[in-house]
XYZ file of C-alpha atoms in Angstrom:
489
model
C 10.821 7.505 -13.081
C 12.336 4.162 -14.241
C 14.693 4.072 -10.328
C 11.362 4.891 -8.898
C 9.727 1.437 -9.991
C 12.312 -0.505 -8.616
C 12.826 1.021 -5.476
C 9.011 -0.384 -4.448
C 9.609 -3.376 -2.138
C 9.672 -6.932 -3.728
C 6.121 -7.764 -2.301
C 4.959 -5.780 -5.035
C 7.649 -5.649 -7.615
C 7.583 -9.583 -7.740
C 3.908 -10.398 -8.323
C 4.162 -7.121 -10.752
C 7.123 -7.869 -12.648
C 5.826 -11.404 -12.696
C 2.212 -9.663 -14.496
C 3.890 -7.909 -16.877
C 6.016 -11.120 -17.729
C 2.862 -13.192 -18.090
C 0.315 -10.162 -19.719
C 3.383 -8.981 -22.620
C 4.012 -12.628 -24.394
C 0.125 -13.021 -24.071
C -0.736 -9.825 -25.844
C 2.320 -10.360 -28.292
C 1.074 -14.085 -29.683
C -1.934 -12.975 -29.806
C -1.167 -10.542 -32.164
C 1.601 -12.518 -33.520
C -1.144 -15.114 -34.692
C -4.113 -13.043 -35.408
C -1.135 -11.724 -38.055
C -0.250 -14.747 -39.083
C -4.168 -15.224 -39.885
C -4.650 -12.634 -41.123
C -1.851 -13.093 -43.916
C -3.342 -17.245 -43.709
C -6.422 -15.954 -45.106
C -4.933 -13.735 -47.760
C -2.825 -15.977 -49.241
C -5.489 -18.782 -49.056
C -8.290 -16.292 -51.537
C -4.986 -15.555 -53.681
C -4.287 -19.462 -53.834
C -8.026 -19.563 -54.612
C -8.266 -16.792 -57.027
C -5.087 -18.242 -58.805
C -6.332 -21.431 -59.692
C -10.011 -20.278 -60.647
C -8.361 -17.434 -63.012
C -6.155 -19.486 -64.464
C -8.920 -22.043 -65.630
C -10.964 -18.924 -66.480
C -8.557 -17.449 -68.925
C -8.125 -20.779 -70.943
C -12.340 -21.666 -70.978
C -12.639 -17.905 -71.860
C -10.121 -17.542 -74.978
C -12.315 -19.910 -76.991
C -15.610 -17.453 -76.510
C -13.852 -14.787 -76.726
C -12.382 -15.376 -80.661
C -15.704 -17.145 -81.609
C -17.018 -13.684 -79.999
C -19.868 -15.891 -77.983
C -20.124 -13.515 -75.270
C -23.267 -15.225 -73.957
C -21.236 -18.490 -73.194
C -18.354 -16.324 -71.860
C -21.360 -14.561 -69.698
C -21.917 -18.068 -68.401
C -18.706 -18.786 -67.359
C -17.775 -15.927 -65.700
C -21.161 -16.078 -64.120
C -20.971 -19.745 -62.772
C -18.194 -18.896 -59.705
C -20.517 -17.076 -58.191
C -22.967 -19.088 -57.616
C -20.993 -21.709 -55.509
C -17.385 -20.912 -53.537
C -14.619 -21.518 -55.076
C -12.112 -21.097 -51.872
C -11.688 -23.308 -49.043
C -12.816 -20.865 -46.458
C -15.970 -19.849 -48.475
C -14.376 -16.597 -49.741
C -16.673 -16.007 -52.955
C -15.811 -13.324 -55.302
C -17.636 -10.075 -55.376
C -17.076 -9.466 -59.302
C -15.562 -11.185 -62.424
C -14.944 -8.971 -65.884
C -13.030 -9.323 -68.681
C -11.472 -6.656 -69.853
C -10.570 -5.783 -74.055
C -7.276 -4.818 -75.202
C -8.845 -1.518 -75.952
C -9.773 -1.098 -71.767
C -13.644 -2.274 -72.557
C -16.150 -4.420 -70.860
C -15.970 -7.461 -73.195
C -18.416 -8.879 -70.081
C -18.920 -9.029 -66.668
C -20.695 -11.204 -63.687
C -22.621 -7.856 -63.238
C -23.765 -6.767 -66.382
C -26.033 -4.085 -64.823
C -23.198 -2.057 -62.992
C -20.494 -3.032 -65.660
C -22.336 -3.473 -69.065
C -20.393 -4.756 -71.751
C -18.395 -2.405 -74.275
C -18.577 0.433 -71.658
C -14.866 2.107 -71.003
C -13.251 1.024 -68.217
C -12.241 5.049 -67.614
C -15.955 5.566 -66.796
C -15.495 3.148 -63.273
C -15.291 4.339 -60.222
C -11.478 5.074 -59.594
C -11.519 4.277 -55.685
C -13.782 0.715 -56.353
C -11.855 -0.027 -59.236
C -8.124 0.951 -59.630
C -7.219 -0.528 -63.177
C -9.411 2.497 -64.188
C -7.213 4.766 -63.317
C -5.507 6.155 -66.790
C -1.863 5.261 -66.153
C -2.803 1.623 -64.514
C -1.304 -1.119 -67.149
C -2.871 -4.545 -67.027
C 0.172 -7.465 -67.102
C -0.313 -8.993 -70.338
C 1.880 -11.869 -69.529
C 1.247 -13.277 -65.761
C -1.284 -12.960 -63.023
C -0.907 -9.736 -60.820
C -2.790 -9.028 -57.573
C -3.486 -5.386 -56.919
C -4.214 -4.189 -53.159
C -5.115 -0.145 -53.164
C -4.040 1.335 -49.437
C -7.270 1.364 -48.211
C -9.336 -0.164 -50.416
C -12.114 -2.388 -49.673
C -11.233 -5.154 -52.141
C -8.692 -7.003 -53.803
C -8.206 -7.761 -56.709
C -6.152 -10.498 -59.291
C -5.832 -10.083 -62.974
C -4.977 -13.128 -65.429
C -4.121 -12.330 -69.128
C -6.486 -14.289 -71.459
C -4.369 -15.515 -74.674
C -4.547 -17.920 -77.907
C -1.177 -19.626 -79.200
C 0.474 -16.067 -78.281
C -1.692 -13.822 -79.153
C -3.125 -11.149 -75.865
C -6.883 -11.419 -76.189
C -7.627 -9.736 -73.049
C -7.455 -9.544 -69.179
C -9.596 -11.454 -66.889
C -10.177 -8.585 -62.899
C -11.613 -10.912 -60.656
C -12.359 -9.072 -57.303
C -12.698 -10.038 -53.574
C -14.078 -7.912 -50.591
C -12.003 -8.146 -47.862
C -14.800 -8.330 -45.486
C -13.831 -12.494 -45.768
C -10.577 -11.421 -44.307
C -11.612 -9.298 -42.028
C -14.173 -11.847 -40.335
C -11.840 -14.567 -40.088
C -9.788 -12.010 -38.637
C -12.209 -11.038 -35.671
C -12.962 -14.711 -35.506
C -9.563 -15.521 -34.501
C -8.752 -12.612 -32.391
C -12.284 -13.101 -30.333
C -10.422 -16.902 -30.045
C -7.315 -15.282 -29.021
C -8.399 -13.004 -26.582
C -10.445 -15.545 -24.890
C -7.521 -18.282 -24.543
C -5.050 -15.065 -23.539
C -7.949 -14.587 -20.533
C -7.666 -18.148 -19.872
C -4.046 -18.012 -19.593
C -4.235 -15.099 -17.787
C -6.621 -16.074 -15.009
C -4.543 -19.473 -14.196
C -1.418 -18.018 -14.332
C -1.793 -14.449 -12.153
C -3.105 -16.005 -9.408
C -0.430 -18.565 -9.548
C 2.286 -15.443 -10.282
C 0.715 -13.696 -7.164
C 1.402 -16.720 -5.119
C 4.610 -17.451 -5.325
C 5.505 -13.649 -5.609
C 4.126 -13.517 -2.545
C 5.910 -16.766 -1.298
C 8.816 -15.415 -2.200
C 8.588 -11.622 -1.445
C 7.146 -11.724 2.307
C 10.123 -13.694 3.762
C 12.574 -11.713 2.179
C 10.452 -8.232 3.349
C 10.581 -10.377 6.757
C 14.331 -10.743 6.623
C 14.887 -6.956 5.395
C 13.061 -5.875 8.544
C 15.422 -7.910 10.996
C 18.067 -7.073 9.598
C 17.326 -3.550 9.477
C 16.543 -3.474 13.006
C 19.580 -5.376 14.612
C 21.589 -2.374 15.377
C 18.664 -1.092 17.528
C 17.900 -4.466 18.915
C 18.401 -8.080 20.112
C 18.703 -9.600 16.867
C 15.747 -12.017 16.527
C 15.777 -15.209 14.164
C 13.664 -16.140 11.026
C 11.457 -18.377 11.162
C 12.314 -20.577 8.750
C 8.835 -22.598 8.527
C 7.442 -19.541 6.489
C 10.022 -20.695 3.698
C 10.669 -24.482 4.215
C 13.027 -24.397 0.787
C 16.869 -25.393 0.440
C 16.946 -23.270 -2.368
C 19.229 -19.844 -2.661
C 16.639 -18.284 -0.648
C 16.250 -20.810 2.371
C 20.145 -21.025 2.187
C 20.515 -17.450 2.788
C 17.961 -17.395 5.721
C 19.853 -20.474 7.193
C 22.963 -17.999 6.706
C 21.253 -15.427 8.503
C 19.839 -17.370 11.810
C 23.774 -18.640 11.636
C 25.093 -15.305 11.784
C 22.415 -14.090 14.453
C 23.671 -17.356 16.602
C 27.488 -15.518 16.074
C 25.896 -12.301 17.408
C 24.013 -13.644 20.579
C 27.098 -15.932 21.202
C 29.308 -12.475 20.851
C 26.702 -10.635 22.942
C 26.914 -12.964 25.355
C 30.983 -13.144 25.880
C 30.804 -9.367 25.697
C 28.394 -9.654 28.764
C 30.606 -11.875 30.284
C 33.814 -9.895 29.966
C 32.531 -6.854 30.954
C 30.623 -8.691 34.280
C 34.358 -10.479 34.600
C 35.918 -6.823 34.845
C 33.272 -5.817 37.346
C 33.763 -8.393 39.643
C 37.531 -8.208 39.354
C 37.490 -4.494 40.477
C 34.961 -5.459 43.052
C 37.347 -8.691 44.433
C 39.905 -6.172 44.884
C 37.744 -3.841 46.582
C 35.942 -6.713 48.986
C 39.664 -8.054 49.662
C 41.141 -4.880 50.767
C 37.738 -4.617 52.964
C 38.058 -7.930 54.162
C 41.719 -7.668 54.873
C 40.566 -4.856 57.343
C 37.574 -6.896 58.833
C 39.685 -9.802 59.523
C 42.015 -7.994 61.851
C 39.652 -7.072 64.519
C 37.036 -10.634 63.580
C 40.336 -12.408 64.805
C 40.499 -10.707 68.703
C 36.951 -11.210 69.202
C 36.948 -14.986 68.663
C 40.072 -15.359 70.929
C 38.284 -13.502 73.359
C 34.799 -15.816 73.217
C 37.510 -18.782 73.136
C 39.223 -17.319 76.032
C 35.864 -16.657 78.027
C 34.791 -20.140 77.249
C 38.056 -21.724 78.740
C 37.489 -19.855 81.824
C 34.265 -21.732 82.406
C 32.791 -18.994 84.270
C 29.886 -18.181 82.133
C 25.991 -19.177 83.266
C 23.978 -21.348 80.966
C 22.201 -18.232 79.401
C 25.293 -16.453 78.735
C 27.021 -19.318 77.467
C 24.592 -20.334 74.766
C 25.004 -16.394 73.533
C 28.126 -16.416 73.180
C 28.200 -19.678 71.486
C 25.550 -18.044 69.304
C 27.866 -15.040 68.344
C 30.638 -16.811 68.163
C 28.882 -18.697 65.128
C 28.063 -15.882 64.069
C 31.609 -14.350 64.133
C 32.724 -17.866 61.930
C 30.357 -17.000 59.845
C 31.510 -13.997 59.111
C 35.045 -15.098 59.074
C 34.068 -17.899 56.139
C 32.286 -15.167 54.499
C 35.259 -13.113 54.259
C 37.265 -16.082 53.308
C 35.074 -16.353 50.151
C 35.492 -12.773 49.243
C 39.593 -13.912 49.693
C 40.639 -16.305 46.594
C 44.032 -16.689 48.411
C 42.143 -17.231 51.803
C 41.638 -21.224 53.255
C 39.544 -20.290 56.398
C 39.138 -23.827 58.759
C 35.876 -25.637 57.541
C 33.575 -26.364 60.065
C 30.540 -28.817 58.667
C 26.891 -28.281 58.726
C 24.902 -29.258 61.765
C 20.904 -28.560 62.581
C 21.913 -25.612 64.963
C 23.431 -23.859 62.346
C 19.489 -23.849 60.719
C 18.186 -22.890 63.886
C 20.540 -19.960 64.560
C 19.196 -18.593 60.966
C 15.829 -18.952 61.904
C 16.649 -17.164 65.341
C 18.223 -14.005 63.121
C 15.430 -13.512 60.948
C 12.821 -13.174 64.206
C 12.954 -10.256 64.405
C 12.580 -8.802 60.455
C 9.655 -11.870 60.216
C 7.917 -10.718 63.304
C 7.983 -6.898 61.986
C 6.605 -8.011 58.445
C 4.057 -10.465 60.000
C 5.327 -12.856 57.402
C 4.505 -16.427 57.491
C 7.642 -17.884 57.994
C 7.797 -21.700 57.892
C 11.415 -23.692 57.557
C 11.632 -27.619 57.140
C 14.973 -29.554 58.003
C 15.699 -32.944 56.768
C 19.483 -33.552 57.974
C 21.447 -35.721 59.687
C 23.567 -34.277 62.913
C 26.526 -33.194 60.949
C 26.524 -32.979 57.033
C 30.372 -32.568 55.376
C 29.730 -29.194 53.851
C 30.671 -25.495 55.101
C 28.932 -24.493 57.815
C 29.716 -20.769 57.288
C 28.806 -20.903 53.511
C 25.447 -22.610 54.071
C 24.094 -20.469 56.820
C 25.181 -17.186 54.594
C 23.606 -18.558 51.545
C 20.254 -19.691 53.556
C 20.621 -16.083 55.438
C 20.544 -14.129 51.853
C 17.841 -16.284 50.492
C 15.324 -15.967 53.008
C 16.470 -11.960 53.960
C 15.232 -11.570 50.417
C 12.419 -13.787 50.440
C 10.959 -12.350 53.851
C 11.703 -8.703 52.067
C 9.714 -9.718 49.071
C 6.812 -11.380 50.839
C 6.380 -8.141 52.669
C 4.587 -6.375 50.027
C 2.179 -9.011 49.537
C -1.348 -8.840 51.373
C -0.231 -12.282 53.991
C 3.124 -12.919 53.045
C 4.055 -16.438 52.820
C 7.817 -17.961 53.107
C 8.324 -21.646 52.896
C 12.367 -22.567 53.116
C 13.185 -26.571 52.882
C 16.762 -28.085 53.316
C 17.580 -31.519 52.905
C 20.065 -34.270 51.343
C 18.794 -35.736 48.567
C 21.302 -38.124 46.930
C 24.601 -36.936 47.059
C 23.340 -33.306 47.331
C 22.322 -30.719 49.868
C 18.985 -29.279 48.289
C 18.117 -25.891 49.668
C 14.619 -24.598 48.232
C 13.119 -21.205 49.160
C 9.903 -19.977 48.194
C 7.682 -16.636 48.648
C 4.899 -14.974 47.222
C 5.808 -11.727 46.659
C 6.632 -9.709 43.597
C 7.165 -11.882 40.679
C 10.186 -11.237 38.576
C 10.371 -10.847 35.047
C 12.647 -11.433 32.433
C 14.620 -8.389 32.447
C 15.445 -8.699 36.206
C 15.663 -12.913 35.826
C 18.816 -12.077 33.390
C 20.829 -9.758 35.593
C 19.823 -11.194 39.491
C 23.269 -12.333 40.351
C 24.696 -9.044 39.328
C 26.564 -6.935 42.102
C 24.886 -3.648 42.831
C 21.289 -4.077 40.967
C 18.622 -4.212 43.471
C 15.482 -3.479 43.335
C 14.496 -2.862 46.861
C 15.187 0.511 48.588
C 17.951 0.676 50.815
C 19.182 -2.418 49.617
C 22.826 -2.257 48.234
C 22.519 -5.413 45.324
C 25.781 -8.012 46.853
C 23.602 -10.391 48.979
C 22.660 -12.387 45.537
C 25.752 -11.803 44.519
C 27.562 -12.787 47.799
C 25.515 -16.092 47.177
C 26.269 -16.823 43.936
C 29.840 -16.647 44.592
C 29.903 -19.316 47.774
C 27.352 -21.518 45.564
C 29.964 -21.327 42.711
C 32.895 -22.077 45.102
C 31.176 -24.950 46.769
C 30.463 -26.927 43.099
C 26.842 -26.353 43.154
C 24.375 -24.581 40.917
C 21.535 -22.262 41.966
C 18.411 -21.728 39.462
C 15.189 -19.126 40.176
C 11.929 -20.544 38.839
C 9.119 -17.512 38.579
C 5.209 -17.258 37.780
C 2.062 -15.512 38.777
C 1.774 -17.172 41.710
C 5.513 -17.413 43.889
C 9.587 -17.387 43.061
C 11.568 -20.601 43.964
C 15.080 -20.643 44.299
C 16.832 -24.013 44.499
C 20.480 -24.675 45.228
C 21.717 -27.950 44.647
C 25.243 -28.146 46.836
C 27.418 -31.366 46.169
C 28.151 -33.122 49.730
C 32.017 -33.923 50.193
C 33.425 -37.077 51.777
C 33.168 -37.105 55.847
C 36.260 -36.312 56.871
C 38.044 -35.204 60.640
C 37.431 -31.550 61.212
C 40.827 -29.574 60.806
């Protein structure tokens, strides 16, 4: 029963715990003083009672051996009449009682008349009654029956030694019993008070300091399933013990995403080392054959006997063919293929290739050139980046209702900026984070290396290549560092 309590989360065992923390000290000096008033007021009528018997006994001893019960009658009848306590406790009776257990007289004659027995009393109203009940003859007594209505105080009455009689006073306890119900209604209404500021004030910070740690139990709970995800640590703005150990925690889910991420990166390293050895044993194969054709274009071209027509084709696939040979040399870390720079009829030959796939996709395909005759950058590496770029923008634009492609290339600073937008499908999140990945596509037919491919030659060439996308278009923008003009080699 007792594990069951505390396995309730802290959201409620704080504010509870807190209650019961708050309601037991409440209920416990509340009793604690209506006690101690309780016993206040006792002791105050038997301070009282003390002090008026003991005058009592020495005004009474005269009367009582001059046998002048009328003046004795007086005296015991003058308390009575006015309070003789501090808290107004007055006493309910007053006899004096003979050596021989007799009324000598009493502040009620009528219910106690004088010379009766004391034996003839009622036992439960009056205890000395009671046959084996001895009256102190030497000091005041006080006499509380369990359950008894009154209390009562006797005082021996003497002259120069000699016991004369007793004087019983007697007090209701109904005095004590008010006082008592005054101060508990008093107590219970300050407990309230108490109460009412300090539960809501308990249920605050119980709450303040229960729902971030409920918070924090549910992320952690949930990072083996998940991305961890950090707490926000404006919903407990402390440096205590507690905002310490969330700091801890958005440290340690730093170490996590910082681990995910090399883990990422070692296992993409391992891909694209088993695909470089692939793509270089391919390669290897492709440049054999990519070698004899050139020397035959260079061969037909030394010949001079081609027409105009023919000759700008061939140039054209001989471009081509470098292009393909610089592409190859990328896929070849131990490859240095001859750089040839950038010039605007590398732009157009891209725009001549993609014709044909624009035409079929009645895409709007619109391409803006802002360079000078011969930029100091790789030819080859530029028109296969621009190629892949706009092959997958002109794919992407397809699905849309009037596809749209804008490309722009131009040196801004010391960069070649090459920007290409469509407005086909938008990509999300999920897709954005694994783009450059070899062998994700999400095309049909398409085999996933083109972004790749690109990556790669924008990596190799110093530049950096970043995909902006939202409702309306995606923008990628490669930013290519221009080298130093130098002599073609």
């Amino acid at each position: 029963m007792i594990r069951w309590l505390f396995d309730h989360s802290l959201r409620q065992k704080i504010p509870l715990w807190g209650a019961v923390l708050i309601i037991c000290p409440t209920v416990f000096l509340s009793g604690l003083m209506m006690y101690h008033t309780y016993g206040d007021s006792k002791n105050s009528i038997v301070a009282g009672a003390t002090a008026l018997g003991r005058v009592l006994s020495k005004t009474l001893a005269p009367s009582l051996i001059h046998d002048d019960l009328w003046r004795a009658f007086e005296m015991v009848r003058a308390p009575m009449t006015t309070s003789g306590q501090p808290d107004g406790a007055t006493p309910d009776t007053i006899t004096v009682i003979s050596p021989r257990r007799e009324v000598v007289v009493s502040s009620d004659p009528q219910r106690l008349p004088t010379l009766s027995p004391i034996s003839r009393l009622d036992r439960e109203l009056w205890p000395i009654s009671k046959p084996d009940f001895k009256i102190s003859e030497t000091r005041p007594a006080v006499i509380e029956e369990a359950g008894s209505q009154f209390i009562y105080m006797t005082f021996p009455i003497a002259d120069r030694g000699l016991y004369l009689g007793a004087l019983v006073i007697r007090y209701p306890r109904s005095h004590l019993y008010a006082k008592f119900w005054e101060v508990a209604i008093d107590s219970a209404l300050l407990g309230l008070a108490v109460l009412v500021i300090l539960l809501p004030v308990n249920w605050y910070w119980g709450q303040r300091m229960a729902v971030p740690l409920v918070k924090l139990a549910s992320l952690m709970k949930g990072i083996s399933g998940r991305p961890p995800e950090k707490f926000a640590t404006e919903s407990y703005g402390y440096k205590d013990e507690l905002g310490q150990m969330f700091a801890a925690y958005n440290n340690m889910v730093d170490v996590l995403e910082e681990k995910a991420a090399l883990e990422r990166q070692v296992l993409s390293s391992n891909r694209l080392a088993a695909i470089g050895r692939l793509t270089a044993g391919i390669a290897h194969e492709i440049n054999n054959p990519l070698s004899g054709m050139l020397t035959s274009i260079d061969t037909q071209e030394k010949l001079g006997t081609l027409d105009e027509r023919s000759a700008r084709a061939f140039g054209l696939i001989k471009r081509g063919l470098q292009q393909i040979r610089d592409t190859m040399g990328a896929l070849l870390v131990e490859a240095r293929p001859k750089k040839r720079w950038l010039e605007p009829r590398d732009l157009e030959d891209v725009r001549t290739l993609l014709q044909h796939e624009v035409a079929t996709g009645r895409i709007d395909l619109q391409i803006v050139t802002d360079i000078p005759d011969r930029v100091p950058i790789p030819a080859g590496a530029v028109r296969q980046i621009m190629m892949n770029l706009l092959h997958n923008a002109v794919r992407a634009a397809g699905m849309a209702e009037a596809g749209e492609v804008r490309a722009f290339i131009a040196g801004i600073g010391a960069d070649l900026v090459i920007r290409v937008t469509n407005n086909g499908e938008t990509l999300n999140e999920d897709r954005l984070g694994d783009l450059f990945e070899p062998f994700v596509t999400n095309h049909e037919g398409g085999n996933g290396l083109g972004l790749w491919v690109t990556y790669q030659l924008v990596s190799q060439l110093g530049g950096t290549i970043d995909v902006n996308s939202d409702e309306t278009q995606v923008e990628f923008i490669v930013r290519l560092p221009v080298a130093e003009d130098e002599k073609t080699s």
